[in-house]
Coordinates of C-alpha atoms in Angstrom, one line a residue:
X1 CA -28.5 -4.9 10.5
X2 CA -27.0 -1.6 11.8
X3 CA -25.8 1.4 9.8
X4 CA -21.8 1.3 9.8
X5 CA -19.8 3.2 6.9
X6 CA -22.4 5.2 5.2
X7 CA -24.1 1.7 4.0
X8 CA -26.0 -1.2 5.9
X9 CA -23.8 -4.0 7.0
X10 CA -25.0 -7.4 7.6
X11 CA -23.2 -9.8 10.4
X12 CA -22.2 -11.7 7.5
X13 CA -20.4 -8.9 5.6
X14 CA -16.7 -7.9 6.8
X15 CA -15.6 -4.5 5.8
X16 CA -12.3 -4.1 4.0
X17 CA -10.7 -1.1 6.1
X18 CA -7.3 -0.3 3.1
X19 CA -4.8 1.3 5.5
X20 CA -2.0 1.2 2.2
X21 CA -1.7 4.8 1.8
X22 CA -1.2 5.1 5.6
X23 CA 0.2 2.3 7.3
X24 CA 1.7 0.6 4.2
X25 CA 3.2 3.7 3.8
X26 CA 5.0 4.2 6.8
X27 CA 7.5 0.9 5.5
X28 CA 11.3 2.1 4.4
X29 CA 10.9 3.0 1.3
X30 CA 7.2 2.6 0.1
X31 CA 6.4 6.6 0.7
X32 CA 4.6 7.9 -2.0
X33 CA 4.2 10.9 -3.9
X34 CA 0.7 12.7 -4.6
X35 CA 0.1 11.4 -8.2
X36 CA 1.2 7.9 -7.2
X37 CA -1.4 7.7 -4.0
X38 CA -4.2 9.2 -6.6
X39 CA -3.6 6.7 -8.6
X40 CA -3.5 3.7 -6.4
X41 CA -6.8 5.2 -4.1
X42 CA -8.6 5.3 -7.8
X43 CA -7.6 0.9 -8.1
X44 CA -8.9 0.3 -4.3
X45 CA -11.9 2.1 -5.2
X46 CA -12.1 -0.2 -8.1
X47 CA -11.3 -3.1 -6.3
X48 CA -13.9 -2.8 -3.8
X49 CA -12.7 -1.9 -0.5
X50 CA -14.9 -0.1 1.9
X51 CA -12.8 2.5 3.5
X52 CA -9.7 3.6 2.3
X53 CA -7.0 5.3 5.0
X54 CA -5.6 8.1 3.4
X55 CA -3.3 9.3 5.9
X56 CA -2.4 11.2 8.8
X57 CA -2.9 14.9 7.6
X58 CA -0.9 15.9 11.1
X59 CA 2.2 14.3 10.1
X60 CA 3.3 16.8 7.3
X61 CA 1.7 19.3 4.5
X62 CA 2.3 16.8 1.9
X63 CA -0.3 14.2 3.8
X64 CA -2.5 16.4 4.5
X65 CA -2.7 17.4 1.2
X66 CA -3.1 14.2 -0.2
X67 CA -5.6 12.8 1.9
X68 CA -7.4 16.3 0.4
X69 CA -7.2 15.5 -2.9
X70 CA -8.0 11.5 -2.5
X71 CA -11.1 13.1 -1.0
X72 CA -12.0 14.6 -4.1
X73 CA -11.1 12.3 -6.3
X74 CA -12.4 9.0 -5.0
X75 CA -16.0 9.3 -4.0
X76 CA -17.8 5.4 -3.5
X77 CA -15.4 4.6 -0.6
X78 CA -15.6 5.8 3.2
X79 CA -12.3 8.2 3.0
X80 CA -10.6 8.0 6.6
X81 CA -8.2 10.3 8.4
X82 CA -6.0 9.1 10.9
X83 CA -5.7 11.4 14.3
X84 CA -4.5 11.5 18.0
X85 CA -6.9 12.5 20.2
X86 CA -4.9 16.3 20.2
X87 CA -7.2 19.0 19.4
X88 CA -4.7 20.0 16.9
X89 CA -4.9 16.6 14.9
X90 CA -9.1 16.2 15.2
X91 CA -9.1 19.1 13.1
X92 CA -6.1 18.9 10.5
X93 CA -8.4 15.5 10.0
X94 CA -11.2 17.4 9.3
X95 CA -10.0 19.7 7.1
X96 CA -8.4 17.0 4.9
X97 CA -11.4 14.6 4.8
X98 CA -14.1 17.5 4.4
X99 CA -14.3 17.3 0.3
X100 CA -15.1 13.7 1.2
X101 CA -18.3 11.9 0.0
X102 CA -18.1 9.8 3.2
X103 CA -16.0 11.1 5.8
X104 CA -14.5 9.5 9.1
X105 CA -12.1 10.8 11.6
X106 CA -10.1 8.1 13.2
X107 CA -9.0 9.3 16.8
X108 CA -6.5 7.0 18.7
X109 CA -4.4 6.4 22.1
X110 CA -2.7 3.9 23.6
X111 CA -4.4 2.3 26.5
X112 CA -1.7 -0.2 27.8
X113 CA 0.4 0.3 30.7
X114 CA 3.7 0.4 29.1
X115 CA 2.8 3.3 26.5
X116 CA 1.0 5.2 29.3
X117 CA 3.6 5.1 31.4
X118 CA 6.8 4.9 29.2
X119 CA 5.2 7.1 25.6
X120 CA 2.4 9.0 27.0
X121 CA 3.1 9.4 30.8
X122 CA -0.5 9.9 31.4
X123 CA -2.7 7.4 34.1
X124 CA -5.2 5.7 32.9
X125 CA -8.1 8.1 34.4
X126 CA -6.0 11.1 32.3
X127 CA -6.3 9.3 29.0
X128 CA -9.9 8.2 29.5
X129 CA -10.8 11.6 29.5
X130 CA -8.7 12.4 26.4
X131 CA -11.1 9.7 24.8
X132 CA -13.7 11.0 25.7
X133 CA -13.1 14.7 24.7
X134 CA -11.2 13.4 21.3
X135 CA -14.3 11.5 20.0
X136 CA -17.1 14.0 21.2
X137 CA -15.2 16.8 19.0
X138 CA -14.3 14.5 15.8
X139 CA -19.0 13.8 16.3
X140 CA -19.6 17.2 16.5
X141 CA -17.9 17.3 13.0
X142 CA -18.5 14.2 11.1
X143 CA -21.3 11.3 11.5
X144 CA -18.3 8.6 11.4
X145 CA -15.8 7.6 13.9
X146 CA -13.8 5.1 14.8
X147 CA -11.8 5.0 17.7
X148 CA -8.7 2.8 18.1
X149 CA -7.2 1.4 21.4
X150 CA -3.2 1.6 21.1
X151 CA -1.4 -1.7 21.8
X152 CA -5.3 -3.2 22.8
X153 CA -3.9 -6.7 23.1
X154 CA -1.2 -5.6 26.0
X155 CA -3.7 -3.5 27.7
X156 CA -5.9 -4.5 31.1
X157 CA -9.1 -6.3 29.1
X158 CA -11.4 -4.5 32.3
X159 CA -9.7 -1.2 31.3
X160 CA -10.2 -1.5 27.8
X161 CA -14.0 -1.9 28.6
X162 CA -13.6 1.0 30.5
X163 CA -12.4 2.8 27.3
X164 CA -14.6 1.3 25.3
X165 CA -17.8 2.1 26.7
X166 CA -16.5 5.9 26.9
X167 CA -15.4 6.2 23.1
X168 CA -19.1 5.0 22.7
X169 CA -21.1 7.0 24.8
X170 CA -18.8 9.7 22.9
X171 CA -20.4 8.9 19.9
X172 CA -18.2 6.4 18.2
X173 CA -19.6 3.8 15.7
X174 CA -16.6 1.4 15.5
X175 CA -14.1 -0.1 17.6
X176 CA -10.3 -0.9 17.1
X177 CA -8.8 -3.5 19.0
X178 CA -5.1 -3.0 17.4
X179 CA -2.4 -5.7 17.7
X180 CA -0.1 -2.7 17.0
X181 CA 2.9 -4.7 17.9
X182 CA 2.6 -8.2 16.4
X183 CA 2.2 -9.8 19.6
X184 CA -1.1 -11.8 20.2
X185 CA -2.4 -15.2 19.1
X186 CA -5.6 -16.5 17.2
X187 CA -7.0 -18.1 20.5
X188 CA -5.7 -15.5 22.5
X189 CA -7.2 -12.5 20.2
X190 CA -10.3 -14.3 19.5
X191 CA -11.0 -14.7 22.9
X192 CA -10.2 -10.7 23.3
X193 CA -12.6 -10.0 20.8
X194 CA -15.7 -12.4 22.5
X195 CA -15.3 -10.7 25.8
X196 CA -15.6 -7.3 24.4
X197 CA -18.3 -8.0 22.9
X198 CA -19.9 -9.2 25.8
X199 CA -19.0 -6.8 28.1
X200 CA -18.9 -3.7 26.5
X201 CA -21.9 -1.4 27.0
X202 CA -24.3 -0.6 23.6
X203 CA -21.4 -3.3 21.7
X204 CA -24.6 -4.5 19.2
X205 CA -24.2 -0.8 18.1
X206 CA -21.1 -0.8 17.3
X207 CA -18.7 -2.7 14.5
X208 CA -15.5 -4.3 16.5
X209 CA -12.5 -3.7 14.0
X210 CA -9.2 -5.0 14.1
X211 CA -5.9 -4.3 13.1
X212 CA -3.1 -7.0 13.0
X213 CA 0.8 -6.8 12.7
X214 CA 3.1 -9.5 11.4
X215 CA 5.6 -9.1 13.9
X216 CA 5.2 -12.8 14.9
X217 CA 4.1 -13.8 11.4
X218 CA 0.2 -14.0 12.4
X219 CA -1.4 -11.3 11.5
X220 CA -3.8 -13.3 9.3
X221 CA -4.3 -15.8 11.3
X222 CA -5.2 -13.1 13.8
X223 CA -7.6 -11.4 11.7
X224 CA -9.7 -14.6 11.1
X225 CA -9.6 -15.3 14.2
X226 CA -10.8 -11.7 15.3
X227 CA -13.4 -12.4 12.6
X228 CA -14.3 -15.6 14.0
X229 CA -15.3 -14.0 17.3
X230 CA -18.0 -11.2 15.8
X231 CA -14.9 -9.0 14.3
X232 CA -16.2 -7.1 11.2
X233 CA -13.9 -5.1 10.3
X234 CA -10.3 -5.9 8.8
X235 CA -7.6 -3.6 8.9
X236 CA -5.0 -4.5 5.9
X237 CA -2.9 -3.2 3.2
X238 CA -2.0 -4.7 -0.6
X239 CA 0.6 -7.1 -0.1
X240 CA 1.1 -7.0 3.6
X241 CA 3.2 -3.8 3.5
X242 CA 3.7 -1.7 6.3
X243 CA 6.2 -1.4 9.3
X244 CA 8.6 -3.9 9.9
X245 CA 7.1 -6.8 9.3
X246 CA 3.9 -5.3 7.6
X247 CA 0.4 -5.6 8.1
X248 CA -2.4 -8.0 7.5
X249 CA -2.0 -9.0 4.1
X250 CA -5.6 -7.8 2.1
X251 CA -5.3 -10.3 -0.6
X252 CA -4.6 -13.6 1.9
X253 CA -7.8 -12.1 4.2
X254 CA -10.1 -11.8 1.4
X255 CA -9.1 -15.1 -0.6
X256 CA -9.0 -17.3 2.9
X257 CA -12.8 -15.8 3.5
X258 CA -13.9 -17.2 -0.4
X259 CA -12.4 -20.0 -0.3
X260 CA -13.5 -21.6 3.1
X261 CA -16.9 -20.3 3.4
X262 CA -17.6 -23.5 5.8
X263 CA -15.0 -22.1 8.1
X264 CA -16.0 -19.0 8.9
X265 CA -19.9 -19.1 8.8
X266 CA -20.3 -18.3 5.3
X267 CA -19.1 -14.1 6.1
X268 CA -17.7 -12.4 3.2
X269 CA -16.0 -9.4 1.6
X270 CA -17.1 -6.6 -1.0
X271 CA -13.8 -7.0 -2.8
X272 CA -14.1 -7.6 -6.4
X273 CA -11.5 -10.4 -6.4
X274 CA -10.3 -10.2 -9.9
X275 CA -9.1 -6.7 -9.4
X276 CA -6.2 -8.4 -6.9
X277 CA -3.7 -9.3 -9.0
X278 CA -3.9 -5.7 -11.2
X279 CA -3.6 -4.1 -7.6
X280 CA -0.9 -5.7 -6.2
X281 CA 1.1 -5.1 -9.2
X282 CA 0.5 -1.7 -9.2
X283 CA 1.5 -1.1 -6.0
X284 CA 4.7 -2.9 -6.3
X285 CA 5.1 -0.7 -9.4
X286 CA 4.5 2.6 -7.6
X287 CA 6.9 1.8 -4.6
X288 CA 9.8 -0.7 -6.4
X289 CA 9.2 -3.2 -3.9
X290 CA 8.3 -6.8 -5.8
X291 CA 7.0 -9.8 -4.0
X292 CA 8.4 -12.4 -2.8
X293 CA 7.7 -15.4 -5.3
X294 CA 6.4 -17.8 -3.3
X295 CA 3.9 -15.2 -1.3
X296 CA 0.3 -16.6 -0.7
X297 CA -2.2 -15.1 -3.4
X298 CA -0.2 -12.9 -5.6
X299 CA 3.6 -14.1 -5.3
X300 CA 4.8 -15.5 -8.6
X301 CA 4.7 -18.8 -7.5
X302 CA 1.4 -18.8 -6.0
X303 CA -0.1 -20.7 -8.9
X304 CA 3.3 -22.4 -10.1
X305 CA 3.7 -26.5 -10.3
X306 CA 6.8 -28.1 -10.6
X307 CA 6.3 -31.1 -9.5
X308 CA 5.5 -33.8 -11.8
X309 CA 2.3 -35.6 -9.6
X310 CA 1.5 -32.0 -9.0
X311 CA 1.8 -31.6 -12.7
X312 CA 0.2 -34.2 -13.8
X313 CA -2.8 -34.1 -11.4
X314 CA -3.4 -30.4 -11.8
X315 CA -3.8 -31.2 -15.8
X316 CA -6.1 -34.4 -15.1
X317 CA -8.3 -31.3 -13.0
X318 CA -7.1 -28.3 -11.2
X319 CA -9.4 -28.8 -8.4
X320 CA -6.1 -31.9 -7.4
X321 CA -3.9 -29.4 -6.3
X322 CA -5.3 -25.5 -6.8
X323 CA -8.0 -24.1 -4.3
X324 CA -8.6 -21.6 -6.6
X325 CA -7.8 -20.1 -10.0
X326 CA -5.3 -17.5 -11.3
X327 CA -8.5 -15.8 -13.0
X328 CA -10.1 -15.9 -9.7
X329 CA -7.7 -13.2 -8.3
X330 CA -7.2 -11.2 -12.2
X331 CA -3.7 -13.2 -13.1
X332 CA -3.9 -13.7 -16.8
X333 CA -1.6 -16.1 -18.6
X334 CA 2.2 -15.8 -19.3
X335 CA 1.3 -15.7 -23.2
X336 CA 2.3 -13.8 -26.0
X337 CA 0.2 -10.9 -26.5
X338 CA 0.7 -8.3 -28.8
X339 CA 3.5 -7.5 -31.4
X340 CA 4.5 -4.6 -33.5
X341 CA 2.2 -4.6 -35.9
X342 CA -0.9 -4.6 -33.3
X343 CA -2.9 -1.2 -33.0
X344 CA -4.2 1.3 -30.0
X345 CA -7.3 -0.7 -30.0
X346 CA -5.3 -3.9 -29.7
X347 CA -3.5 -2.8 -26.9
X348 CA -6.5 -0.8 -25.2
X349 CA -8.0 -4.2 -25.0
X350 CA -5.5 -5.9 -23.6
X351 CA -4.6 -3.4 -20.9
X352 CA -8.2 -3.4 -20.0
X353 CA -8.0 -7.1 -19.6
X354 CA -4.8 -7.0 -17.4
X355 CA -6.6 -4.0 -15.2
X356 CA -4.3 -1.7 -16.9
X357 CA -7.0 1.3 -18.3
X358 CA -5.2 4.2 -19.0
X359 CA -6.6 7.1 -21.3
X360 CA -5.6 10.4 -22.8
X361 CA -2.1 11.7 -22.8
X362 CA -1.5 8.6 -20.8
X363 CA -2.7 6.3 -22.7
X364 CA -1.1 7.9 -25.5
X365 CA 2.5 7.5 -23.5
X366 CA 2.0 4.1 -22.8
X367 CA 1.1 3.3 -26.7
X368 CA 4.2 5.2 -27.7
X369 CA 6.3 2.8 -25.3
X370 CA 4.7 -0.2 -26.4
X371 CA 5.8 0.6 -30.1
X372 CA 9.4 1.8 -29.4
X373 CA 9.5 -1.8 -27.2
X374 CA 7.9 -3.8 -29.9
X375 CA 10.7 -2.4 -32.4
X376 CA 13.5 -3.8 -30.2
X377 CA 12.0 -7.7 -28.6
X378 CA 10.7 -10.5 -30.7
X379 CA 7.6 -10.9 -28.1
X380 CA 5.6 -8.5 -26.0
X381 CA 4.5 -10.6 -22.4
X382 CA 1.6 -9.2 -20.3
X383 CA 4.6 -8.4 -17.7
X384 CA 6.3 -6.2 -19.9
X385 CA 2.8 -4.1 -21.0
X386 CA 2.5 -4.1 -16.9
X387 CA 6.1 -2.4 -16.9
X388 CA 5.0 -0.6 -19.5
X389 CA 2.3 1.3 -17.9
X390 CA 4.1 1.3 -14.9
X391 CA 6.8 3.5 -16.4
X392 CA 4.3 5.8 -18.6
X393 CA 2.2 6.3 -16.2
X394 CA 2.9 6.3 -12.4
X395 CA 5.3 8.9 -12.7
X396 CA 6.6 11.4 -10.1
X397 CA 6.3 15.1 -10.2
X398 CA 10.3 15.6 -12.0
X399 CA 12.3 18.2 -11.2
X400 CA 15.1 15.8 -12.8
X401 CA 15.0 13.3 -16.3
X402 CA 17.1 11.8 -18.1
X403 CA 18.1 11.8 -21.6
X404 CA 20.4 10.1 -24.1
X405 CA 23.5 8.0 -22.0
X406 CA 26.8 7.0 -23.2
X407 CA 28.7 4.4 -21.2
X408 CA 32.2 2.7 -21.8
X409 CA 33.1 -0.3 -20.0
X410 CA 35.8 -3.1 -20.3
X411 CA 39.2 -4.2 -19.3
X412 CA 41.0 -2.0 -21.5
X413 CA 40.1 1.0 -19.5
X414 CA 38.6 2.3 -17.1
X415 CA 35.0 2.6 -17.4
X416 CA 32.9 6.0 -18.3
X417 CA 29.8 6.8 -18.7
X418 CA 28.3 10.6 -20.1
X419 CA 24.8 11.3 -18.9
X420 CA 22.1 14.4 -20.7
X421 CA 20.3 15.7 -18.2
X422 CA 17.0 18.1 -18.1
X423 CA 17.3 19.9 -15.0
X424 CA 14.5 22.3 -13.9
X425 CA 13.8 23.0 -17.9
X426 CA 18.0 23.1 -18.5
X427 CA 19.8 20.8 -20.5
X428 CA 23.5 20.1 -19.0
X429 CA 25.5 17.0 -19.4
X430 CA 28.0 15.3 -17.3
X431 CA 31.0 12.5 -17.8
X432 CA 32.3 10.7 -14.8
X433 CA 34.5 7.6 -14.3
X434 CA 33.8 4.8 -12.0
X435 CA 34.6 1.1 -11.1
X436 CA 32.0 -0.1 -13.2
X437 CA 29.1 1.0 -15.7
X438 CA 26.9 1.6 -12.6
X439 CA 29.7 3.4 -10.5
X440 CA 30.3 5.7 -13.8
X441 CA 26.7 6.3 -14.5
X442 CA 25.3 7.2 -11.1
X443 CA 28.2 9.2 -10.8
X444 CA 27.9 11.1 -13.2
X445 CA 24.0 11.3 -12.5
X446 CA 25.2 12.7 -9.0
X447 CA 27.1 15.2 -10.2
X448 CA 24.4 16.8 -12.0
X449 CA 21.7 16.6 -9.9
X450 CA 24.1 17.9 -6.6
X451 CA 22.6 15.0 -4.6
X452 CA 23.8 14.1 -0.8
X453 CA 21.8 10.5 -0.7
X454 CA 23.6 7.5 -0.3
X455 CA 22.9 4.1 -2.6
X456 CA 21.6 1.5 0.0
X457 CA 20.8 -1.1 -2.3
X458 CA 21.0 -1.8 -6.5
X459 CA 18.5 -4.8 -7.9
X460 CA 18.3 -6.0 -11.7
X461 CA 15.8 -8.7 -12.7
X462 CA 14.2 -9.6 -16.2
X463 CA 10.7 -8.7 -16.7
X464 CA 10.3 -12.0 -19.0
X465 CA 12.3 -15.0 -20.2
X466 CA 15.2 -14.2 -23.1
X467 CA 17.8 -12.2 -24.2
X468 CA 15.6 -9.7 -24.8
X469 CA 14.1 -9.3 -21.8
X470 CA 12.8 -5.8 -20.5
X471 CA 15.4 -5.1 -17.8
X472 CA 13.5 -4.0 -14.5
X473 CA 15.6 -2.2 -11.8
X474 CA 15.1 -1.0 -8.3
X475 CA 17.7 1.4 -6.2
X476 CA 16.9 2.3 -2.9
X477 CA 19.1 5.4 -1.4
X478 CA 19.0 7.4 1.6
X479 CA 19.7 10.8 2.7
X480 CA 19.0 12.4 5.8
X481 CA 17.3 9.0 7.3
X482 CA 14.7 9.7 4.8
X483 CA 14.8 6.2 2.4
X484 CA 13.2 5.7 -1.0
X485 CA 12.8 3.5 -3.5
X486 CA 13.4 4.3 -7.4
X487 CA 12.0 2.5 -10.3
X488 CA 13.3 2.0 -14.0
X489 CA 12.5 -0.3 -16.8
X490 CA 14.2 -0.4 -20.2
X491 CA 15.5 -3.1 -22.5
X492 CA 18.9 -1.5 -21.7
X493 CA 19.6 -2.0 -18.3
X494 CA 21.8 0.2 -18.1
X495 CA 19.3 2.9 -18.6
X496 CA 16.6 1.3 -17.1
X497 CA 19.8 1.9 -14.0
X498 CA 20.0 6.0 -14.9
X499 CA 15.9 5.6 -14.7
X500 CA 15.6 3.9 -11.4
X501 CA 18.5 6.3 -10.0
X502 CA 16.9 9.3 -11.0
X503 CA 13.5 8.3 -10.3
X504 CA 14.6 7.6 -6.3
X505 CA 16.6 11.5 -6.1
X506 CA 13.0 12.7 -7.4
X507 CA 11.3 11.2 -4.5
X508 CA 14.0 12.7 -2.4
X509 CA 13.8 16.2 -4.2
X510 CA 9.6 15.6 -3.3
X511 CA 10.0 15.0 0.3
X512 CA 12.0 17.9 0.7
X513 CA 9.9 20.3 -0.4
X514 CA 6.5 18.9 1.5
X515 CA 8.4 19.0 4.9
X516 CA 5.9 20.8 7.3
X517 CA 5.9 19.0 10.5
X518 CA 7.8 15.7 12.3
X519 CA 6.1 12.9 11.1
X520 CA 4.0 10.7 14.4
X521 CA 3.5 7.4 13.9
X522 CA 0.0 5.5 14.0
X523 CA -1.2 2.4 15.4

């Protein structure tokens, strides 16, 4: 047993590393505001994960205040901060994780031959010393730190020994051997991970982390491998998200370690599973991003059967074709919940079944939505409560909203749209012609709000099955390379368009005023 993340850790425990408000982050389009990353650090805490990435207070005011307040707010978790071995960065870290419970500074630097000569055009004995320096400050301050090897699985496995034994003679308590490119292989990686565990000085000291991108489409394969060889720690996000082709998917890690305990010697997570599902839909929620339907764990499909043998043998017992259970992971059924005659306590109950909780003015939103819905569809679906709270709830900080739309459309003329606006307290109103409904209404929505951002991409889908569905819509736009995702749901799509429109020039209107610094990348 050896103390690692403010708790004892046994060799068959892995730790659940979150790097979602980081990493995940750093994918076009998923950037979050303060409220939004509050409320998603509050579900990982309640789903179980050890240490929860914050962010990379160096990178801009705006992260380092929100690593600041998720170390306030969330106190079972270890609360991490990401940093280059600068001086400057230790101690933005610091400052941001101070208010923390449990604390740790995560220092990094490349240690392969390409970044040192092409990124940092340092030599290897240069950043060696930076190491050394980086991790002995980030001690003096906090009792935690991990220290990451960029690119680890391009890098001389001798050097990274070399490194290694520095970073813990420095005082370092885990080790991250990042596949920051996507480029390794399970045999290859596992292998990696044996011989630093062998060769590394005071290695039973220390817990050997990884960190896996999907470049290649192996990043979980990776990770188990990793985990296979003594890894135990896993560096993921919810859903996989994160740049370009994501990270290790959290969910697929966890599930794969449950479900084939025979496999990998029986080691296991912290992760209350049935808090998945509830997580994952929040986060696609918060960022507009859905998941593909037939992704492992929590895609739409995951638990779907078409087939008739599959059908049929999945009704004689489950165990014939499902590994595990949609309640295994939080999923509940597709049935008919409430209707517009049901209560607050009615619908408290059932949020609190979905992993919806909510309370105060909040709650008191959401209820308000639920009864204005319940006037207009024949049936309420858990999907459309998910919406729901979504849209009550996860709200940005608005310098823009929108109130009541007119739109004309058809072939007799051409179509219009007039849009009410609250701008900064004032209410002014607009009407604009366009091509379409759409072309009318977010141009008229552009007029008001003086924006420069460009629409990259417009997506409608029904929350539910029938005419009345809840229409869901995303926009993505992009002004200034900066790109963001907006989010609407109404049963008028149309409005559920203005919603998801002016939702995205928010975010935009956000960014702009947290701008402090350029924004470095992490591992």
């Amino acid at each position: 047993m050896s103390e690692k993340a403010g708790k004892s850790v046994s060799e068959d425990r892995v730790l659940i590393f979150d790097t979602t408000l980081r990493d995940g982050e750093q994918s076009p389009g998923c950037s979050m505001n303060l409220s939004e990353k509050l409320s998603l650090a509050r579900q990982l805490e309640k789903l179980g994960v050890d240490i929860i990435e914050a962010g990379f207070p160096i990178a801009s005011v705006g992260d380092l205040e929100s690593v600041k307040a998720i170390s306030h707010a969330v106190r079972e978790p270890v609360i991490c901060a990401l940093s280059r071995t600068s001086v400057g960065d230790v101690e933005h870290a610091l400052e941001a994780i101070l208010p923390a419970a449990r604390p740790r500074i995560h220092v990094f630097i490349a240690t392969s031959d390409i970044h040192l000569e092409h990124k940092l055009r340092m030599s290897r004995e240069q950043v060696v010393e930076e190491v050394d320096r980086a991790v002995r400050q980030a001690r003096q301050y906090v009792d935690d730190v991990e220290f990451s090897a960029e690119d680890a699985t391009r890098s001389d496995w001798d050097y990274l020994v070399e490194v290694f034994d520095v970073a813990m003679s420095a005082g370092a308590s885990t080790l991250n051997v990042p596949d920051t490119v996507g480029y390794t292989t399970p045999t290859e990686y596992n292998e990696l991970i044996s011989f630093l565990k062998q060769n590394v000085r005071l290695s039973e000291q220390a817990i050997f982390s990884l960190h896996c991108h999907n470049d290649l489409g192996l990043a979980v394969a990776n990770s188990l491998a990793a985990i296979r060889a003594g890894a135990r720690q896993v560096e993921c996000t919810v859903n996989g998200i994160g740049e370009r082709a994501g990270n290790t998917a959290m969910e697929e890690v966890v599930m794969a370690l449950k479900t084939r305990p025979d496999t990998f010697q029986g080691v296991d997570t912290g992760i209350r599973t049935e808090e998945i599902w509830p997580t994952s839909r929040m986060l696609s929620s918060i960022t507009g991003v859905s998941v593909q339907p037939n992704k492992a764990i929590v895609g739409e499909n995951a638990f779907a059967h078409e087939a008739g043998i599959h059908q049929d043998g999945v009704l004689k017992n489950s165990l014939t074709y499902e590994i595990m259970t949609p309640k295994s992971i939080g999923r509940a059924s597709n049935e008919l919940v409430l209707g517009k005659h049901s209560g607050r306590h009615a619908f408290r109950e059932r949020l609190d079944e979905l992993g919806l909780s909510v309370t105060g003015d909040e709650f008191e939103r959401a209820f308000r939505r639920f009864k204005d819905l319940a006037d207009a569809k024949k049936t309420i679906f858990n999907e459309d409560l998910e919406v729901i709270v979504a849209d009550s709830v996860l709200t940005t900080e608005e310098r823009f909203s929108v109130g009541d739309i007119s739109i004309t459309s058809g072939t007799f003329g051409k179509p219009s749209a007039t849009v009410e606006m609250q701008i900064d307290g004032e209410a002014l109103k607009q009407t604009s012609l366009g091509v379409g409904p759409v072309d009318a209404l977010f141009r008229a929505i552009a007029e008001l709000t003086d924006t420069k951002s460009e629409l990259i991409r417009y997506q409608v889908h029904a929350v539910t099955a029938g005419l009345d569905a809840l229409g869901e819509v995303s926009v993505t736009v992009d002004e200034d390379g900066r790109r963001v995702i907006g989010h609407g749901a109404h049963e008028d799509v149309l409005v559920a368009s203005a919603k998801a429109y002016v939702h995205a020039i928010n975010k935009l209107e956000w960014h702009k005023g947290r701008r402090g610094r350029d924004e470095p990348r992490g591992i």
